[in-house]
Each structure stands twice: as C-alpha cells, then as structure tokens.
Amino acid sequence: MRLIPSAILATGLAATAIHAAEAKPHLREHAEINRGLTIIAISDMIRKKCDGIEPRLFRAYGFMRELKQIANDAGYSDDEIEAYVTDKAEKTRVEDAARAWLSGQGVALDEEQGYCRVGRAEIERKSQVGVLLRAR
C-alpha cells in the first residue's frame, strides 16, 4: 500500500518538473518585445544626438503601453516587466542592438550628421522609429 502514495508523489513531482520546463521564457527572448525596445532606444538615441529632431512623447508613450500589453498578454506580470526594463544589463544589451542598427545604417556614432540623416529618413518613411520622432 505504500507504493500507491509514492507513485502519486512521483507523478506529481514529474508533472511539476514538466510544468517548470514549459514555463515562459525570459522576456529577453520575446522577439516582438525586444524589437520594440530596440526601436525605442534607436529613436531615443537619434533625438538625443540630433538637435533638429525631437521626440513625439505621446506616440512613444502609447508604443510603450502597447509593448507592455503584449508582455502582459504573454503572461508576464507588471513586476516582471518592470524588473526587465530596469535591469542594467538588459538595458545595455538593447542599447547595443540599437547602436548596431544605427551603424548598419551608416551612422558614425560620434557624429550628429548621421543621426539626423537617418532620423529624417525614418520620419519620411513613417517607419516605427520615424513615427516616434518629429523634425523641428
């Protein structure tokens, strides 16, 4: 008779292990969230480096709320999201991705001119980066 409780316990432990293995991945692995955070970082870098471009704050805020909703819909709590976006290592990783994208667009990271050129092109294209910015 002792085998039955042991079997039930073993089954429960196995189910718990399987559930843990199926747990949601870290937010850094969510492609849409990371793409969105990289877009925000690119826009922020452009507006900081180019005096002729400013942010569209309401649009940026709306875009951030959309990303948060996507994360919530994927099962992430507000605390998990906050911890992720305030983590210094994750912020550095996203900023590095933004710099890589800008470099890929021909921007010399120490020169304002390239940021302005790319920023204006993105605004004109009405890309996601561009809709977060406005030319002065």
Backbone as ProteinMPNN parsed JSONL, in Angstrom:
{"seq_chain_A": "MRLIPSAILATGLAATAIHAAEAKPHLREHAEINRGLTIIAISDMIRKKCDGIEPRLFRAYGFMRELKQIANDAGYSDDEIEAYVTDKAEKTRVEDAARAWLSGQGVALDEEQGYCRVGRAEIERKSQVGVLLRAR", "coords_chain_A": {"N_chain_A": [[0.795, -1.197, 0.0], [2.062, 1.195, 0.487], [3.271, 1.871, -1.858], [1.458, 3.099, -3.571], [0.926, 5.832, -2.543], [3.564, 6.741, -2.91], [3.862, 6.511, -5.662], [1.95, 8.328, -6.508], [3.052, 10.692, -5.465], [5.473, 10.755, -6.918], [4.475, 11.035, -9.515], [3.262, 13.528, -9.279], [5.526, 15.125, -8.759], [6.906, 14.767, -11.148], [5.105, 15.953, -12.927], [5.229, 18.575, -12.006], [7.882, 19.166, -12.619], [7.776, 19.013, -15.412], [5.981, 21.094, -15.93], [7.52, 23.261, -15.0], [9.569, 23.181, -16.873], [8.166, 24.004, -19.079], [7.693, 26.596, -18.537], [7.274, 30.11, -19.064], [9.541, 31.806, -21.277], [12.402, 33.929, -20.55], [11.923, 37.454, -20.673], [13.758, 38.669, -22.405], [13.916, 36.956, -24.478], [11.651, 37.264, -25.945], [10.747, 38.077, -29.005], [9.191, 40.176, -30.248], [8.836, 42.054, -28.197], [11.508, 42.738, -27.66], [12.279, 43.774, -30.135], [10.634, 46.022, -30.195], [11.597, 47.444, -27.939], [14.151, 47.976, -28.838], [13.593, 49.657, -30.995], [12.563, 51.857, -29.609], [14.885, 52.593, -28.233], [16.573, 53.269, -30.387], [15.19, 55.469, -31.484], [15.357, 57.182, -29.288], [18.133, 57.592, -29.117], [18.595, 58.9, -31.532], [17.079, 61.284, -31.224], [18.43, 62.421, -29.093], [20.968, 62.899, -30.135], [20.629, 64.439, -32.4], [20.008, 67.694, -32.979], [18.001, 68.755, -34.55], [15.791, 67.149, -34.407], [13.051, 65.965, -32.564], [11.369, 64.177, -29.87], [8.251, 62.424, -30.214], [6.333, 62.451, -27.799], [3.786, 61.519, -26.832], [3.145, 59.558, -28.693], [5.322, 57.85, -28.339], [4.896, 57.085, -25.679], [2.447, 55.763, -25.982], [3.275, 53.645, -27.643], [5.003, 52.312, -25.904], [3.143, 51.475, -24.011], [1.68, 49.689, -25.576], [3.629, 47.688, -25.977], [3.928, 46.836, -23.335], [1.383, 45.771, -22.918], [1.439, 43.655, -24.73], [3.375, 42.074, -23.5], [2.065, 41.562, -21.046], [-0.135, 40.111, -22.059], [1.223, 37.89, -22.903], [1.673, 36.645, -20.581], [3.328, 37.771, -18.662], [3.929, 39.419, -15.614], [3.275, 42.718, -14.237], [5.316, 43.346, -12.44], [7.378, 41.639, -13.313], [7.847, 42.719, -15.839], [8.644, 45.338, -15.205], [10.981, 44.774, -13.739], [12.532, 43.705, -15.783], [12.791, 45.838, -17.705], [14.17, 47.701, -16.223], [16.536, 46.537, -15.586], [19.975, 46.782, -15.605], [21.864, 45.371, -17.191], [20.244, 44.291, -19.203], [19.266, 46.627, -20.337], [21.625, 47.697, -21.37], [22.177, 45.715, -23.276], [20.017, 46.056, -25.064], [20.506, 48.702, -25.883], [22.969, 48.312, -27.129], [22.13, 46.788, -29.306], [20.605, 48.725, -30.599], [22.608, 50.595, -31.261], [24.087, 49.011, -33.017], [22.234, 48.705, -35.086], [21.984, 51.373, -35.925], [24.634, 51.84, -36.754], [24.682, 50.057, -38.863], [23.117, 51.456, -40.603], [24.816, 53.29, -41.517], [25.584, 55.251, -39.73], [27.937, 57.197, -38.094], [28.808, 56.832, -34.904], [29.701, 58.919, -33.334], [29.08, 61.285, -34.527], [26.843, 63.89, -35.203], [25.566, 64.368, -37.645], [24.987, 61.927, -39.064], [23.024, 60.731, -37.438], [20.968, 62.582, -37.71], [20.472, 62.41, -40.468], [19.575, 59.724, -40.737], [17.433, 59.797, -38.939], [15.69, 61.683, -40.151], [15.168, 60.341, -42.549], [13.83, 58.08, -41.572], [11.594, 59.287, -40.435], [10.41, 60.32, -42.735], [9.869, 57.929, -44.096], [7.964, 56.966, -42.455], [8.382, 54.931, -40.671], [8.422, 52.678, -37.831], [10.34, 53.678, -36.063], [10.481, 56.264, -37.089], [7.86, 57.325, -36.627], [7.953, 57.877, -33.984], [9.332, 60.143, -33.789], [9.915, 63.645, -34.615], [10.671, 66.142, -36.994], [12.188, 69.259, -36.395]], "CA_chain_A": [[0.0, 0.0, 0.0], [2.92, 2.378, 0.496], [3.66, 2.165, -3.235], [0.489, 3.993, -4.204], [1.266, 7.225, -2.248], [4.854, 7.065, -3.53], [3.623, 6.668, -7.096], [1.235, 9.597, -6.678], [4.041, 11.737, -5.215], [6.4, 10.769, -8.052], [3.744, 11.586, -10.649], [3.126, 14.961, -9.005], [6.835, 15.757, -8.947], [7.202, 14.759, -12.587], [4.244, 16.958, -13.544], [5.789, 19.865, -11.622], [9.106, 19.351, -13.404], [7.378, 19.283, -16.798], [5.418, 22.443, -15.945], [8.637, 24.199, -14.866], [10.293, 23.18, -18.146], [7.34, 24.709, -20.043], [7.491, 27.961, -18.058], [7.538, 31.123, -20.099], [10.957, 32.199, -21.371], [12.742, 35.269, -20.063], [11.46, 38.491, -21.602], [14.77, 38.98, -23.424], [13.726, 36.017, -25.584], [10.415, 37.601, -26.649], [11.237, 38.85, -30.155], [8.427, 41.401, -30.5], [9.162, 42.993, -27.117], [12.881, 43.218, -27.86], [12.28, 44.634, -31.323], [10.027, 47.278, -29.778], [12.522, 48.165, -27.057], [15.255, 48.45, -29.683], [13.053, 50.806, -31.734], [12.526, 52.974, -28.666], [16.276, 53.002, -27.98], [17.051, 53.938, -31.604], [14.539, 56.784, -31.521], [15.914, 57.988, -28.204], [19.495, 57.981, -29.486], [18.504, 59.882, -32.615], [16.608, 62.574, -30.707], [19.455, 62.985, -28.214], [22.162, 63.271, -30.902], [20.306, 65.353, -33.5], [19.281, 68.869, -32.487], [16.873, 69.067, -35.434], [14.737, 66.133, -34.251], [12.555, 65.839, -31.194], [10.501, 63.012, -29.696], [6.791, 62.534, -30.151], [6.189, 61.806, -26.496], [2.53, 60.78, -26.697], [3.257, 58.339, -29.513], [6.28, 56.966, -27.67], [4.216, 56.539, -24.511], [1.481, 54.787, -26.492], [4.01, 52.477, -28.127], [5.469, 51.582, -24.718], [1.968, 50.809, -23.419], [1.387, 48.538, -26.438], [4.609, 46.648, -25.652], [3.574, 46.315, -22.013], [0.19, 44.934, -23.088], [1.89, 42.416, -25.383], [4.037, 41.283, -22.458], [1.013, 41.089, -20.14], [-0.899, 39.085, -22.774], [2.075, 36.703, -22.989], [1.728, 36.046, -19.252], [4.296, 38.422, -17.782], [3.319, 40.348, -14.657], [3.824, 44.071, -14.242], [6.594, 43.306, -11.708], [8.383, 41.023, -14.197], [8.142, 43.689, -16.899], [9.409, 46.42, -14.582], [12.322, 44.264, -13.429], [13.249, 43.538, -17.044], [13.144, 47.106, -18.36], [15.072, 48.482, -15.374], [17.771, 45.782, -15.401], [21.064, 47.486, -16.304], [22.463, 44.513, -18.222], [19.292, 44.2, -20.315], [19.246, 47.94, -20.974], [22.86, 47.772, -22.155], [22.012, 44.804, -24.414], [19.106, 46.702, -26.014], [21.222, 49.855, -26.434], [23.969, 47.783, -28.064], [21.395, 46.422, -30.524], [20.254, 49.991, -31.262], [23.849, 51.127, -31.862], [24.42, 48.155, -34.162], [21.301, 49.056, -36.157], [22.387, 52.691, -36.427], [25.888, 51.648, -37.504], [24.29, 49.396, -40.115], [22.523, 52.489, -41.456], [25.888, 54.201, -41.905], [25.772, 56.319, -38.757], [29.145, 57.231, -37.27], [28.171, 57.06, -33.608], [30.201, 60.126, -32.678], [28.782, 62.44, -35.371], [25.424, 64.251, -35.239], [25.056, 64.368, -39.016], [24.412, 60.628, -39.419], [21.782, 60.554, -36.689], [19.969, 63.448, -38.34], [20.137, 61.839, -41.779], [18.761, 58.521, -40.534], [16.186, 60.207, -38.303], [14.803, 62.298, -41.16], [14.751, 59.284, -43.482], [12.84, 57.242, -40.891], [10.379, 60.101, -40.326], [9.813, 60.361, -44.078], [9.365, 56.578, -44.399], [6.92, 56.661, -41.488], [8.709, 53.66, -40.022], [8.113, 52.737, -36.406], [11.29, 54.644, -35.496], [10.099, 57.586, -37.566], [6.632, 57.863, -36.032], [8.249, 58.293, -32.621], [10.149, 61.352, -33.91], [9.421, 64.728, -35.461], [11.693, 67.126, -37.354], [11.866, 70.633, -35.93]], "C_chain_A": [[0.844, 1.271, 0.0], [3.343, 2.758, -0.926], [2.71, 3.15, -3.892], [0.773, 5.452, -3.847], [2.593, 7.646, -2.879], [4.7, 7.308, -5.024], [2.917, 7.991, -7.376], [2.203, 10.769, -6.499], [5.002, 11.862, -6.394], [5.739, 11.373, -9.282], [3.591, 13.095, -10.495], [4.429, 15.694, -9.222], [7.206, 15.825, -10.423], [6.379, 15.82, -13.303], [4.768, 18.36, -13.228], [7.053, 20.165, -12.43], [8.784, 19.681, -14.855], [6.826, 20.699, -16.902], [6.532, 23.492, -15.845], [9.411, 24.303, -16.172], [9.523, 23.966, -19.206], [7.098, 26.164, -19.637], [7.889, 28.955, -19.133], [9.01, 31.512, -20.1], [11.163, 33.59, -20.783], [12.299, 36.28, -21.114], [12.48, 38.827, -22.684], [14.615, 38.081, -24.644], [12.443, 36.286, -26.375], [10.763, 38.572, -27.782], [10.504, 40.171, -30.347], [8.721, 42.468, -29.439], [10.556, 43.579, -27.349], [13.009, 44.099, -29.086], [11.723, 46.003, -30.95], [10.943, 48.1, -28.884], [13.708, 48.715, -27.843], [14.811, 49.666, -30.496], [13.01, 52.039, -30.839], [13.936, 53.499, -28.409], [16.855, 53.738, -29.184], [16.484, 55.348, -31.674], [15.131, 57.72, -30.473], [17.327, 58.467, -28.544], [19.48, 59.051, -30.572], [18.098, 61.242, -32.05], [17.624, 63.227, -29.778], [20.651, 63.52, -29.002], [21.893, 64.281, -32.006], [19.447, 66.494, -32.968], [18.044, 69.191, -33.32], [15.717, 68.085, -35.326], [14.351, 66.06, -32.777], [11.62, 64.633, -31.088], [9.031, 63.381, -29.811], [6.392, 61.753, -28.91], [4.9, 61.009, -26.352], [2.565, 59.485, -27.51], [4.213, 57.343, -28.872], [5.635, 56.299, -26.452], [3.195, 55.478, -24.934], [2.153, 53.505, -26.962], [4.515, 51.636, -26.951], [4.31, 50.841, -24.047], [1.567, 49.589, -24.252], [2.335, 47.386, -26.13], [4.299, 46.011, -24.302], [2.375, 45.385, -22.122], [0.547, 43.604, -23.761], [2.541, 41.499, -24.355], [3.015, 40.732, -21.464], [0.222, 39.954, -20.78], [-0.11, 37.781, -22.908], [2.277, 36.057, -21.61], [2.714, 36.665, -18.287], [3.575, 39.425, -16.884], [3.949, 41.731, -14.794], [5.177, 44.113, -13.528], [7.706, 42.694, -12.561], [8.812, 42.001, -15.296], [9.011, 44.814, -16.352], [10.839, 45.98, -14.285], [13.157, 44.14, -14.705], [13.699, 44.875, -17.621], [14.054, 47.987, -17.508], [16.395, 47.766, -15.099], [18.885, 46.412, -16.244], [21.682, 46.653, -17.422], [21.544, 44.408, -19.437], [19.226, 45.524, -21.066], [20.475, 48.11, -21.862], [22.745, 46.905, -23.406], [21.129, 45.439, -25.484], [19.789, 47.908, -26.665], [22.303, 49.412, -27.419], [23.312, 47.38, -29.384], [21.01, 47.678, -31.304], [21.473, 50.599, -31.95], [24.239, 50.32, -33.102], [23.515, 48.489, -35.349], [21.704, 50.392, -36.782], [23.673, 52.598, -37.245], [25.603, 51.0, -38.851], [23.644, 50.348, -41.1], [23.553, 53.531, -41.87], [26.129, 55.344, -40.933], [27.113, 56.138, -38.053], [28.665, 57.68, -35.893], [28.645, 58.302, -32.871], [29.9, 61.395, -33.481], [27.277, 62.666, -35.489], [24.807, 64.07, -36.627], [24.376, 63.048, -39.406], [23.095, 60.349, -38.708], [20.661, 61.358, -37.333], [19.517, 62.872, -39.681], [19.213, 60.636, -41.623], [17.42, 58.889, -39.908], [15.203, 60.801, -39.299], [14.3, 61.256, -42.16], [13.674, 58.4, -42.851], [11.523, 57.99, -40.711], [9.653, 60.112, -41.67], [9.196, 59.011, -44.459], [8.16, 56.201, -43.535], [7.114, 55.27, -40.878], [8.338, 53.768, -38.55], [9.077, 53.671, -35.681], [10.828, 56.055, -35.858], [8.849, 58.152, -36.93], [6.835, 58.264, -34.577], [9.037, 59.606, -32.582], [9.444, 62.399, -34.748], [10.576, 65.678, -35.737], [11.241, 68.498, -36.884], [11.794, 71.583, -37.091]], "O_chain_A": [[0.378, 2.319, -0.446], [3.741, 3.901, -1.15], [3.145, 3.965, -4.705], [0.859, 6.273, -4.76], [2.731, 8.783, -3.331], [5.331, 8.205, -5.584], [3.231, 8.685, -8.343], [2.183, 11.722, -7.279], [5.31, 12.975, -6.82], [6.368, 12.139, -10.013], [3.766, 13.847, -11.453], [4.44, 16.776, -9.808], [7.756, 16.824, -10.888], [6.888, 16.512, -14.185], [4.75, 19.236, -14.093], [7.259, 21.296, -12.87], [9.438, 20.529, -15.462], [7.152, 21.428, -17.838], [6.484, 24.507, -16.54], [9.861, 25.387, -16.543], [10.122, 24.53, -20.122], [6.373, 26.885, -20.323], [8.727, 28.675, -19.991], [9.651, 31.544, -19.049], [10.205, 34.328, -20.551], [12.303, 35.985, -22.309], [12.095, 39.234, -23.78], [15.12, 38.4, -25.721], [12.177, 35.609, -27.368], [11.039, 39.746, -27.538], [11.145, 41.194, -30.587], [8.839, 43.651, -29.761], [10.747, 44.791, -27.243], [13.766, 45.069, -29.078], [12.278, 47.029, -31.344], [11.053, 49.314, -29.051], [14.208, 49.799, -27.542], [15.585, 50.608, -30.665], [13.378, 53.135, -31.262], [14.154, 54.71, -28.371], [17.559, 54.733, -29.015], [17.219, 56.309, -31.9], [15.373, 58.898, -30.739], [17.672, 59.619, -28.284], [20.265, 59.999, -30.529], [18.723, 62.252, -32.374], [17.678, 64.453, -29.684], [21.281, 64.49, -28.583], [22.824, 64.916, -32.5], [18.304, 66.287, -32.558], [17.126, 69.844, -32.823], [14.755, 68.184, -36.088], [15.197, 66.09, -31.883], [11.137, 64.129, -32.101], [8.632, 64.513, -29.536], [6.147, 60.549, -28.968], [4.925, 59.912, -25.794], [2.074, 58.448, -27.065], [3.952, 56.14, -28.861], [5.807, 55.102, -26.225], [3.097, 54.42, -24.312], [1.657, 52.407, -26.708], [4.465, 50.406, -26.991], [4.476, 49.718, -23.572], [1.158, 48.568, -23.698], [1.905, 46.237, -26.031], [4.396, 44.794, -24.145], [2.349, 44.328, -21.492], [0.014, 42.556, -23.397], [2.29, 40.294, -24.34], [3.091, 39.564, -21.081], [-0.063, 38.949, -20.128], [-0.694, 36.703, -23.014], [2.968, 35.045, -21.49], [2.919, 36.136, -17.195], [2.719, 40.182, -17.342], [5.014, 41.888, -15.39], [6.082, 44.83, -13.955], [8.841, 43.168, -12.538], [9.992, 42.092, -15.634], [10.003, 45.196, -16.973], [11.791, 46.717, -14.544], [14.351, 44.439, -14.701], [14.864, 45.029, -17.988], [14.651, 48.931, -18.026], [17.278, 48.326, -14.45], [18.743, 46.555, -17.458], [21.99, 47.183, -18.49], [22.014, 44.434, -20.574], [19.138, 45.54, -22.294], [20.371, 48.611, -22.982], [23.172, 47.319, -24.484], [21.446, 45.373, -26.672], [19.661, 48.111, -27.872], [22.523, 50.072, -28.435], [23.875, 47.605, -30.455], [21.08, 47.693, -32.533], [21.383, 51.062, -33.086], [24.668, 50.882, -34.109], [23.98, 48.549, -36.487], [21.758, 50.528, -38.004], [23.782, 53.21, -38.308], [26.212, 51.355, -39.86], [23.623, 50.081, -42.301], [23.213, 54.534, -42.497], [26.811, 56.311, -41.275], [27.398, 55.08, -37.492], [28.168, 58.796, -35.743], [28.038, 58.694, -31.874], [30.411, 62.466, -33.153], [26.528, 61.751, -35.832], [23.652, 63.661, -36.751], [23.305, 63.06, -40.012], [22.164, 59.8, -39.298], [19.541, 60.869, -37.483], [18.325, 62.852, -39.988], [18.188, 60.543, -42.298], [16.384, 58.354, -40.302], [14.021, 60.461, -39.291], [13.139, 61.29, -42.566], [12.715, 58.015, -43.52], [10.452, 57.393, -40.822], [8.436, 59.935, -41.733], [8.129, 58.961, -45.072], [7.435, 55.252, -43.834], [6.157, 54.544, -40.61], [7.977, 54.847, -38.079], [8.664, 54.387, -34.769], [10.794, 56.936, -34.999], [8.776, 59.361, -36.71], [5.975, 58.924, -33.995], [9.368, 60.118, -31.512], [8.509, 62.101, -35.491], [11.364, 65.988, -34.843], [10.063, 68.846, -36.967], [11.537, 72.772, -36.9]]}, "name": "protein", "num_of_chains": 1, "seq": "MRLIPSAILATGLAATAIHAAEAKPHLREHAEINRGLTIIAISDMIRKKCDGIEPRLFRAYGFMRELKQIANDAGYSDDEIEAYVTDKAEKTRVEDAARAWLSGQGVALDEEQGYCRVGRAEIERKSQVGVLLRAR"}
